[in-house]
Short mmCIF file of C-alpha atoms in Angstrom, two decimals:
data_model
loop_
_atom_site.label_atom_id
_atom_site.label_comp_id
_atom_site.label_asym_id
_atom_site.label_seq_id
_atom_site.Cartn_x
_atom_site.Cartn_y
_atom_site.Cartn_z
CA VAL A 477 -28.93 -1.00 17.17
CA VAL A 478 -24.89 -0.06 16.52
CA ALA A 479 -24.78 0.05 20.45
CA ALA A 480 -26.85 -3.15 20.58
CA LEU A 481 -24.27 -5.15 18.65
CA VAL A 482 -21.21 -4.14 20.11
CA GLY A 483 -22.78 -4.00 24.06
CA THR A 484 -23.34 -7.93 22.87
CA LEU A 485 -20.45 -8.96 21.21
CA LEU A 486 -18.13 -6.99 24.25
CA LEU A 487 -21.12 -9.10 26.68
CA LEU A 488 -20.35 -12.03 24.60
CA ALA A 489 -16.44 -12.06 24.72
CA GLY A 490 -16.48 -11.41 28.64
CA ARG A 491 -18.92 -14.71 29.19
CA THR A 492 -16.75 -16.84 26.29
CA VAL A 493 -13.41 -15.90 28.63
CA ARG A 494 -15.70 -16.76 31.79
CA LEU A 495 -16.67 -20.18 30.13
CA GLY A 496 -13.24 -20.52 29.42
CA THR A 497 -11.98 -20.31 32.36
CA ARG A 498 -14.30 -22.99 34.25
CA LEU A 499 -13.75 -25.23 31.84
CA ALA A 500 -10.65 -25.53 32.21
CA ALA A 501 -10.70 -25.39 36.18
CA ARG A 502 -13.10 -28.18 35.95
CA ALA A 503 -10.90 -30.20 34.02
CA PHE A 504 -7.87 -29.43 36.01
CA GLY A 505 -10.58 -30.47 38.96
CA ALA A 506 -10.01 -33.48 38.12
CA HIS A 507 -6.18 -34.18 39.42
CA LEU A 508 -5.90 -30.84 41.48
CA PRO A 509 -7.25 -30.00 44.71
CA ARG A 510 -10.19 -27.35 43.56
CA PRO A 511 -8.29 -24.07 44.31
CA VAL A 512 -5.41 -25.01 42.63
CA ALA A 513 -7.28 -25.93 39.95
CA TYR A 514 -8.80 -22.79 39.81
CA ALA A 515 -5.79 -20.61 39.96
CA THR A 516 -4.55 -23.01 36.98
CA GLY A 517 -7.52 -22.39 34.90
CA VAL A 518 -7.27 -18.78 35.54
CA ALA A 519 -3.55 -18.62 34.79
CA LEU A 520 -4.47 -20.72 31.16
CA ALA A 521 -7.05 -18.12 30.21
CA ALA A 522 -5.09 -15.23 30.84
CA PHE A 523 -2.05 -17.05 28.80
CA VAL A 524 -4.61 -17.38 25.78
CA ILE A 525 -5.87 -13.88 26.07
CA VAL A 526 -2.02 -12.30 26.62
CA GLY A 527 -1.02 -14.34 23.50
CA VAL A 528 -3.64 -13.48 21.12
CA VAL A 529 -2.71 -9.88 21.90
CA GLN A 530 0.79 -10.05 21.87
CA GLY A 531 1.03 -11.86 19.05
CA PHE A 532 2.36 -15.33 19.86
CA LEU A 533 -0.44 -17.25 18.82
CA LEU A 534 -1.46 -15.16 16.05
CA ARG A 535 1.93 -15.03 14.75
CA GLY A 536 1.25 -19.44 14.61
CA ALA A 537 -2.40 -18.89 13.00
CA LEU A 538 -1.07 -16.35 10.27
CA ASP A 539 1.47 -19.10 9.15
CA ALA A 540 -1.24 -21.72 8.87
CA ILE A 541 -3.05 -19.68 6.86
CA GLU A 542 -0.44 -18.20 4.63
CA SER A 543 0.79 -21.66 4.02
CA ALA A 544 -2.71 -22.88 2.81
CA ALA A 545 -2.72 -19.02 0.77
CA SER A 546 0.60 -19.85 -1.17
CA LEU A 547 -0.86 -22.82 -2.83
CA ALA A 548 -3.42 -19.82 -4.45
CA ASP A 549 -0.18 -18.03 -5.07
CA GLN A 550 1.06 -20.97 -7.81
CA GLY A 551 -1.93 -19.89 -10.84
CA THR A 552 -1.05 -17.60 -13.59
CA THR A 553 -4.16 -15.29 -14.77
CA GLU A 554 -6.07 -16.78 -17.68
CA GLY A 555 -4.88 -14.47 -20.37
CA VAL A 556 -1.27 -13.75 -18.82
CA HIS A 557 1.51 -15.72 -20.23
CA GLN A 558 5.42 -16.05 -20.12
CA PRO A 559 7.24 -12.99 -21.84
CA GLY A 560 9.82 -13.25 -24.17
CA LEU A 561 10.92 -9.64 -23.57
CA PRO A 562 14.63 -9.78 -22.42
CA THR A 563 13.22 -6.19 -20.74
CA LEU A 564 10.61 -7.95 -18.43
CA THR A 565 11.32 -10.56 -15.68
CA GLY A 566 10.47 -14.24 -15.97
CA SER A 567 11.83 -14.53 -19.72
CA PRO A 568 13.89 -17.23 -20.92
CA ASP A 569 16.93 -14.95 -20.51
CA SER A 570 15.80 -14.03 -16.65
CA ALA A 571 17.29 -15.16 -13.85
CA ALA A 572 13.85 -15.38 -11.91
CA PRO A 573 12.49 -18.10 -13.72
CA TRP A 574 8.25 -17.18 -14.31
CA ASP A 575 7.08 -19.93 -12.03
CA THR A 576 8.71 -18.25 -8.42
CA LEU A 577 6.90 -14.77 -9.74
CA GLY A 578 3.87 -15.76 -7.63
CA ALA A 579 0.62 -15.09 -9.34
CA LYS A 580 0.81 -11.38 -8.74
CA GLY A 581 4.11 -11.52 -10.18
CA ARG A 582 3.54 -12.61 -13.32
CA ASP A 583 0.06 -10.18 -13.39
CA PHE A 584 2.55 -7.63 -13.26
CA VAL A 585 4.95 -8.32 -16.25
CA GLY A 586 2.56 -10.57 -18.71
CA THR A 587 0.82 -7.04 -18.76
CA ALA A 588 3.88 -4.54 -19.58
CA THR A 589 2.55 -2.04 -21.63
CA PRO A 590 3.46 -2.98 -25.37
CA ARG A 591 5.54 -0.29 -26.94
CA THR A 592 3.56 -0.50 -29.83
CA ASP A 593 0.27 0.69 -27.75
CA ILE A 594 2.80 3.15 -26.07
CA ALA A 595 3.82 4.47 -29.81
CA SER A 596 -0.16 4.35 -30.96
CA PHE A 597 -1.32 6.70 -27.70
CA THR A 598 1.97 9.29 -28.31
CA GLY A 599 2.29 9.55 -31.93
CA ARG A 600 6.35 8.75 -31.49
CA PRO A 601 8.77 5.88 -31.30
CA ALA A 602 8.52 3.82 -28.40
CA GLU A 603 10.74 1.70 -25.72
CA ASP A 604 9.95 -1.79 -24.55
CA PRO A 605 9.09 -1.21 -20.92
CA VAL A 606 11.79 -2.75 -18.14
CA ARG A 607 9.63 -4.59 -15.79
CA VAL A 608 11.52 -6.30 -13.09
CA TYR A 609 9.18 -8.74 -10.09
CA VAL A 610 11.29 -11.30 -7.61
CA GLY A 611 8.51 -13.81 -5.96
CA LEU A 612 8.64 -14.86 -2.20
CA ARG A 613 10.24 -18.19 -4.75
CA SER A 614 12.80 -16.51 -6.57
CA ALA A 615 15.10 -16.91 -3.65
CA ASP A 616 15.94 -18.29 -0.52
CA SER A 617 16.24 -14.69 2.06
CA LEU A 618 15.20 -11.23 1.88
CA ASP A 619 18.51 -9.81 0.84
CA GLU A 620 18.96 -13.16 -1.40
CA ARG A 621 15.94 -11.41 -3.29
CA ALA A 622 17.03 -7.85 -3.20
CA ALA A 623 20.19 -8.88 -4.75
CA LEU A 624 18.42 -10.56 -7.16
CA ALA A 625 15.79 -7.48 -7.93
CA VAL A 626 19.00 -5.39 -8.97
CA ARG A 627 20.82 -7.79 -11.42
CA GLU A 628 17.66 -7.91 -12.99
CA LEU A 629 18.05 -4.40 -12.90
CA GLU A 630 21.02 -4.39 -14.29
CA ARG A 631 20.34 -6.97 -16.96
CA THR A 632 17.51 -5.68 -18.57
CA GLY A 633 19.09 -2.36 -18.58
CA GLY A 634 16.74 -0.48 -15.92
CA PHE A 635 19.58 1.54 -14.73
CA SER A 636 20.10 3.10 -18.17
CA ARG A 637 16.51 4.76 -18.07
CA SER A 638 15.08 8.15 -17.31
CA ILE A 639 12.77 6.66 -14.96
CA LEU A 640 13.22 3.66 -12.86
CA ALA A 641 10.13 3.05 -10.17
CA VAL A 642 10.70 1.22 -6.81
CA MET A 643 7.14 -0.15 -6.57
CA GLY A 644 5.82 -0.91 -2.78
CA THR A 645 3.07 -3.95 -3.17
CA THR A 646 -0.02 -5.27 -1.36
CA GLY A 647 -0.51 -7.81 0.79
CA THR A 648 -0.41 -11.28 -2.41
CA GLY A 649 2.12 -8.92 -3.95
CA TRP A 650 -0.83 -6.94 -6.46
CA ILE A 651 1.01 -3.31 -8.21
CA ASN A 652 -2.11 -1.76 -9.10
CA ASP A 653 -1.50 -0.98 -13.00
CA GLN A 654 -3.53 2.39 -12.63
CA GLY A 655 -0.57 3.14 -10.83
CA SER A 656 1.98 1.63 -13.46
CA LYS A 657 0.68 2.33 -16.76
CA PRO A 658 0.82 6.03 -16.73
CA LEU A 659 4.82 6.49 -16.35
CA GLU A 660 5.02 4.11 -19.32
CA TYR A 661 3.20 6.08 -21.08
CA MET A 662 4.11 9.22 -20.15
CA TRP A 663 7.90 8.70 -20.87
CA GLY A 664 7.59 6.68 -24.29
CA GLY A 665 8.48 3.02 -22.82
CA ASP A 666 11.62 4.51 -21.39
CA THR A 667 10.94 3.43 -17.95
CA ALA A 668 11.75 1.04 -15.17
CA GLN A 669 10.11 -0.82 -12.26
CA VAL A 670 10.66 -2.80 -9.67
CA ALA A 671 9.14 -4.74 -6.87
CA MET A 672 9.42 -7.34 -4.60
CA GLN A 673 6.71 -9.85 -3.43
CA TYR A 674 6.72 -10.52 0.93
CA SER A 675 3.34 -12.32 1.51
CA TYR A 676 0.88 -15.00 0.25
CA LEU A 677 -1.96 -13.09 1.69
CA PRO A 678 -4.42 -10.40 1.35
CA SER A 679 -3.67 -6.89 2.47
CA TRP A 680 -6.02 -7.12 5.24
CA VAL A 681 -5.03 -10.07 6.67
CA SER A 682 -1.01 -8.90 6.00
CA ALA A 683 -1.58 -6.13 8.24
CA LEU A 684 -1.56 -7.53 11.14
CA THR A 685 1.92 -8.50 10.35
CA GLU A 686 3.39 -5.17 9.11
CA ASP A 687 7.11 -6.04 9.62
CA GLU A 688 6.94 -8.38 6.19
CA ALA A 689 5.99 -5.12 4.24
CA ALA A 690 8.86 -2.50 6.01
CA ASP A 691 11.59 -5.22 5.42
CA THR A 692 10.87 -5.56 2.06
CA GLY A 693 10.33 -2.23 1.48
CA ARG A 694 13.32 -1.12 3.14
CA ALA A 695 15.48 -4.07 1.81
CA LEU A 696 14.52 -3.20 -1.74
CA PHE A 697 14.53 0.46 -1.95
CA ASP A 698 18.22 0.19 0.23
CA ALA A 699 19.66 -2.33 -2.37
CA VAL A 700 18.27 -0.27 -5.69
CA TYR A 701 19.74 2.95 -4.15
CA ALA A 702 23.05 1.86 -3.74
CA LYS A 703 23.50 0.50 -6.87
CA TRP A 704 21.53 3.87 -8.17
CA ARG A 705 24.20 6.55 -6.35
CA THR A 706 27.30 4.48 -7.87
CA LEU A 707 25.92 5.48 -11.15
CA PRO A 708 27.58 9.02 -12.57
CA ALA A 709 25.28 11.61 -11.46
CA GLY A 710 24.64 13.31 -15.06
CA SER A 711 23.36 9.61 -16.87
CA ARG A 712 21.35 8.53 -13.36
CA PRO A 713 17.45 7.68 -13.75
CA ARG A 714 15.21 9.78 -11.99
CA LEU A 715 14.27 7.62 -9.10
CA LEU A 716 10.71 6.93 -7.81
CA VAL A 717 8.62 5.72 -4.95
CA TYR A 718 4.79 4.32 -5.12
CA GLY A 719 2.84 2.76 -3.35
CA GLU A 720 -0.89 2.04 -3.12
CA SER A 721 -2.52 1.06 0.87
CA LEU A 722 -0.17 -1.45 1.87
CA GLY A 723 2.25 -0.83 -0.39
CA SER A 724 2.66 2.71 0.06
CA PHE A 725 3.22 1.49 4.56
CA SER A 726 5.67 -0.47 2.85
CA MET A 727 7.87 2.41 1.07
CA GLU A 728 7.60 4.85 3.56
CA SER A 729 9.53 2.63 5.82
CA ALA A 730 12.08 2.25 2.87
CA LEU A 731 12.27 5.77 3.55
CA ASN A 732 12.51 5.88 7.40
CA GLY A 733 8.84 8.16 7.56
CA SER A 734 11.07 11.09 6.79
CA LEU A 735 10.72 13.48 4.60
CA SER A 736 13.68 14.72 4.36
CA THR A 737 14.81 11.57 3.62
CA LEU A 738 12.29 11.85 0.32
CA VAL A 739 13.61 14.57 -0.71
CA ALA A 740 17.09 13.70 -0.24
CA GLU A 741 16.87 10.23 -2.31
CA THR A 742 14.06 10.26 -4.44
CA GLY A 743 13.10 11.94 -7.46
CA GLY A 744 9.58 12.36 -6.91
CA ALA A 745 6.93 9.99 -4.48
CA LEU A 746 3.37 8.85 -4.89
CA PHE A 747 1.28 6.90 -2.19
CA VAL A 748 -2.45 5.90 -2.58
CA GLY A 749 -5.05 5.31 0.33
CA PRO A 750 -2.15 5.28 2.99
CA THR A 751 -2.58 3.47 6.33
CA TYR A 752 -3.43 4.67 9.31
CA ASP A 753 0.35 3.36 10.24
CA ASN A 754 2.28 5.05 7.77
CA PRO A 755 5.11 6.13 9.53
CA LEU A 756 5.73 9.48 7.27
CA TRP A 757 1.80 10.01 6.73
CA LYS A 758 1.26 10.61 10.11
CA THR A 759 4.16 12.81 10.59
CA VAL A 760 3.19 15.23 7.64
CA THR A 761 -0.53 14.91 8.91
CA ALA A 762 0.16 16.07 12.52
CA GLN A 763 3.09 19.17 11.34
CA ARG A 764 0.12 20.41 9.03
CA GLN A 765 -0.66 23.88 8.81
CA PRO A 766 -3.20 25.78 11.22
CA GLY A 767 -6.06 25.77 8.88
CA SER A 768 -5.58 23.08 7.00
CA PRO A 769 -7.93 20.48 7.47
CA GLU A 770 -6.49 16.78 8.61
CA TRP A 771 -8.21 15.43 5.02
CA ARG A 772 -6.21 17.70 2.78
CA PRO A 773 -2.86 19.13 4.88
CA VAL A 774 -0.49 21.19 3.93
CA VAL A 775 2.96 20.88 4.99
CA ASP A 776 5.52 23.33 4.35
CA ASP A 777 3.15 25.46 2.01
CA GLY A 778 3.20 22.41 0.07
CA ALA A 779 7.35 22.99 -0.69
CA HIS A 780 6.92 18.88 -1.59
CA VAL A 781 4.15 17.41 -0.62
CA ARG A 782 0.77 17.36 -1.97
CA PHE A 783 -2.61 16.22 -0.84
CA ALA A 784 -5.16 15.43 -3.62
CA GLN A 785 -9.21 13.81 -3.46
CA VAL A 786 -9.70 15.86 -7.11
CA PRO A 787 -6.99 17.35 -10.02
CA ALA A 788 -7.50 20.91 -8.35
CA ASP A 789 -6.63 19.49 -5.05
CA TYR A 790 -2.79 19.82 -6.60
CA GLY A 791 -2.68 23.56 -6.76
CA ILE A 792 -3.72 23.78 -3.30
CA PRO A 793 -1.66 25.38 -1.45
CA ALA A 794 -1.15 28.14 -4.22
CA ALA A 795 2.54 28.68 -2.99
CA PRO A 796 5.19 27.28 -5.38
CA TRP A 797 5.74 23.45 -5.87
CA GLY A 798 9.37 22.24 -5.81
CA GLU A 799 11.13 19.53 -6.47
CA PRO A 800 11.44 16.71 -5.55
CA ARG A 801 7.21 16.66 -5.73
CA ALA A 802 5.32 13.94 -3.19
CA VAL A 803 1.28 13.43 -3.72
CA TYR A 804 -0.70 11.50 -1.31
CA LEU A 805 -4.10 10.56 -3.04
CA GLN A 806 -6.91 10.13 -0.37
CA ASN A 807 -10.70 10.53 -0.14
CA GLY A 808 -12.32 11.27 2.74
CA SER A 809 -14.49 8.38 2.79
CA ASP A 810 -11.99 5.73 2.59
CA PRO A 811 -11.74 3.29 5.90
CA VAL A 812 -8.04 2.45 4.92
CA VAL A 813 -6.57 5.99 5.33
CA TRP A 814 -9.01 6.82 8.83
CA TRP A 815 -9.80 3.51 10.85
CA SER A 816 -7.59 3.68 13.63
CA PRO A 817 -7.58 2.52 17.29
CA ASP A 818 -7.67 5.89 18.49
CA LEU A 819 -11.17 6.12 16.61
CA ALA A 820 -12.88 4.42 19.76
CA PHE A 821 -12.00 7.06 22.47
CA ARG A 822 -11.28 10.29 20.47
CA LYS A 823 -13.20 12.29 18.17
CA PRO A 824 -11.15 12.54 14.35
CA ASP A 825 -9.71 15.45 13.64
CA TRP A 826 -11.51 14.80 9.90
CA LEU A 827 -14.47 15.26 11.12
CA ASP A 828 -14.42 18.35 11.61
CA ARG A 829 -15.51 21.19 9.60
CA PRO A 830 -15.41 21.64 6.89
CA ARG A 831 -15.59 18.10 5.79
CA ALA A 832 -14.24 16.19 2.75
CA ARG A 833 -16.69 16.35 0.30
CA ASP A 834 -17.65 12.83 -0.01
CA VAL A 835 -17.72 12.22 4.22
CA SER A 836 -21.42 12.87 5.21
CA PRO A 837 -22.71 15.77 7.13
CA ALA A 838 -25.17 14.07 9.24
CA MET A 839 -22.13 11.51 10.40
CA GLN A 840 -21.04 12.38 14.25
CA TRP A 841 -18.34 10.35 16.17
CA TYR A 842 -19.40 8.14 19.17
CA PRO A 843 -17.01 6.43 21.78
CA LEU A 844 -16.17 3.09 20.62
CA LEU A 845 -19.67 3.06 18.08
CA THR A 846 -17.78 4.81 15.28
CA PHE A 847 -15.08 2.67 15.60
CA TRP A 848 -16.96 -0.56 14.70
CA GLN A 849 -19.03 1.66 12.01
CA VAL A 850 -15.19 2.48 10.55
CA ALA A 851 -14.14 -0.52 10.87
CA CYS A 852 -17.74 -2.05 8.90
CA ASP A 853 -16.51 0.26 6.31
CA LEU A 854 -13.24 -1.68 5.22
CA ALA A 855 -15.52 -4.55 4.04
CA GLY A 856 -16.90 -2.51 1.18
CA ALA A 857 -14.26 -0.04 0.71
CA ASP A 858 -13.98 -1.02 -2.94
CA SER A 859 -17.81 -1.76 -3.77
CA VAL A 860 -18.30 2.02 -4.51
CA PRO A 861 -17.48 4.28 -7.17
CA ASP A 862 -14.29 5.93 -7.71
CA GLY A 863 -13.66 8.97 -6.42
CA PHE A 864 -15.38 7.18 -3.04
CA GLY A 865 -13.45 4.56 -0.24
CA HIS A 866 -10.84 3.21 -1.09
CA ARG A 867 -11.46 3.30 -4.62
CA TYR A 868 -8.78 5.87 -6.59
CA GLY A 869 -9.71 5.34 -10.22
CA THR A 870 -7.71 7.17 -12.99
CA LEU A 871 -6.08 9.41 -11.01
CA PRO A 872 -2.85 8.26 -10.62
CA THR A 873 -2.55 9.09 -14.25
CA SER A 874 -2.63 13.24 -13.24
CA ALA A 875 -0.69 12.55 -10.13
CA TRP A 876 1.78 11.26 -11.91
CA ALA A 877 1.88 14.02 -14.58
CA GLU A 878 1.88 16.46 -11.82
CA ILE A 879 5.33 14.72 -9.76
CA THR A 880 7.19 14.01 -13.17
CA SER A 881 6.23 17.02 -16.17
CA PRO A 882 7.20 14.32 -19.09
CA PRO A 883 8.60 16.79 -21.84
CA GLY A 884 5.58 18.13 -24.13
CA TRP A 885 3.11 16.75 -21.81
CA THR A 886 -0.44 18.48 -21.70
CA ALA A 887 -3.47 18.20 -19.50
CA ALA A 888 -5.36 17.29 -22.44
CA ASP A 889 -2.69 14.21 -22.98
CA THR A 890 -3.19 13.56 -19.40
CA ALA A 891 -7.24 13.98 -20.09
CA ARG A 892 -6.75 11.15 -23.05
CA LEU A 893 -4.26 8.41 -21.20
CA ALA A 894 -7.21 8.55 -18.46
CA GLY A 895 -10.06 7.36 -20.73
CA VAL A 896 -7.19 5.03 -22.07
CA LEU A 897 -6.68 3.25 -18.72
CA GLU A 898 -10.66 3.88 -17.04
CA SER A 899 -11.11 -0.44 -17.55
CA VAL A 900 -8.00 -1.12 -15.75
CA ARG A 901 -9.14 -2.47 -12.36
CA GLU A 902 -7.95 -1.57 -9.18
CA PRO A 903 -6.93 -4.04 -6.38
CA GLY A 904 -9.05 -4.67 -3.49
CA LEU A 905 -8.68 -5.43 -0.38
CA LEU A 906 -8.42 -9.02 -0.95
CA ASP A 907 -5.10 -9.01 -3.41
#
């Protein structure tokens, strides 16, 4: 059935091109000699095909879609209100007005964990967390938005906190609360998180133009790092990076796709559901040690990077885990991670045995067919239980505990916090 569907689609595509060429040739034939008309029709068809493939027509279409999507970005989620705390962007004290943050930016700053909730959980006094967000409407250019983010961190006292996390966003600017809230609880609110919007489009569309995500991640991290490195070494916050899905691509690009840069310039990193095009993910996966599977690779005996699908995976390998620590959370059945053009003509290593626990033993690789099978899985990647597809549930809570080792924090605290955060909604491919 799948083979028939793929064959039909290819046949329709070919006949559509042929029909379009003939119609164009006939239209030109009214004014030109027949051979010239057909040559012109073929040239026009080639121009359109190359334009779609190379992107100059696609870019124009995406610009039109993004213009329409920007209208939805002006709304505010029910129950989210402008903050009054000076530690949050969008407050009356902020240089980035509330109405410029975009819908997802307002969600991010408007749902910061109250210090009363943190104190109730920990049983100790807590601070109001810092959350800084800069939307596309907050400043005219990318560099101006990055500079504004740094000024907001300075205004809110973000550079004096124990933890400073640079957060990569998904397409519309969403940041998963499962990735942001655990840090605030673990560190008693002594945290600052900063992010920037780069698109109005959902991830599945904005992934077609990854340059925006990469450029924004690089501009934000570079601006924050430039200020951070001027601070006295003994009083700097611990600098972390975080990203989920396309947000992980943005943050990896900020680090130039280099493990040595991550180790030298950050105090830890968490990447959730990375895309097949993530530069650092591709490098460390390709450099995995013999015998380690593609879905849970071991790199340099796990000296800095670990891959996990369940908390027990943090202990693989058994070798010492140094600082800084980076964690990749990736499910074996996550099509966001495993879909790639290579699937059309090459059997992927993640289908070798042993397989991840959530990959069916009956699944086989077929040229072209597996490519379309996994592509179709993208549509349902979020419609599955936690631990499958593109759903990671509260796993970021245990990952942040492993990465940052909060003082006095225990495994029981991690389990209790995961229970508190269990109802928090994860972002999807529509975000």
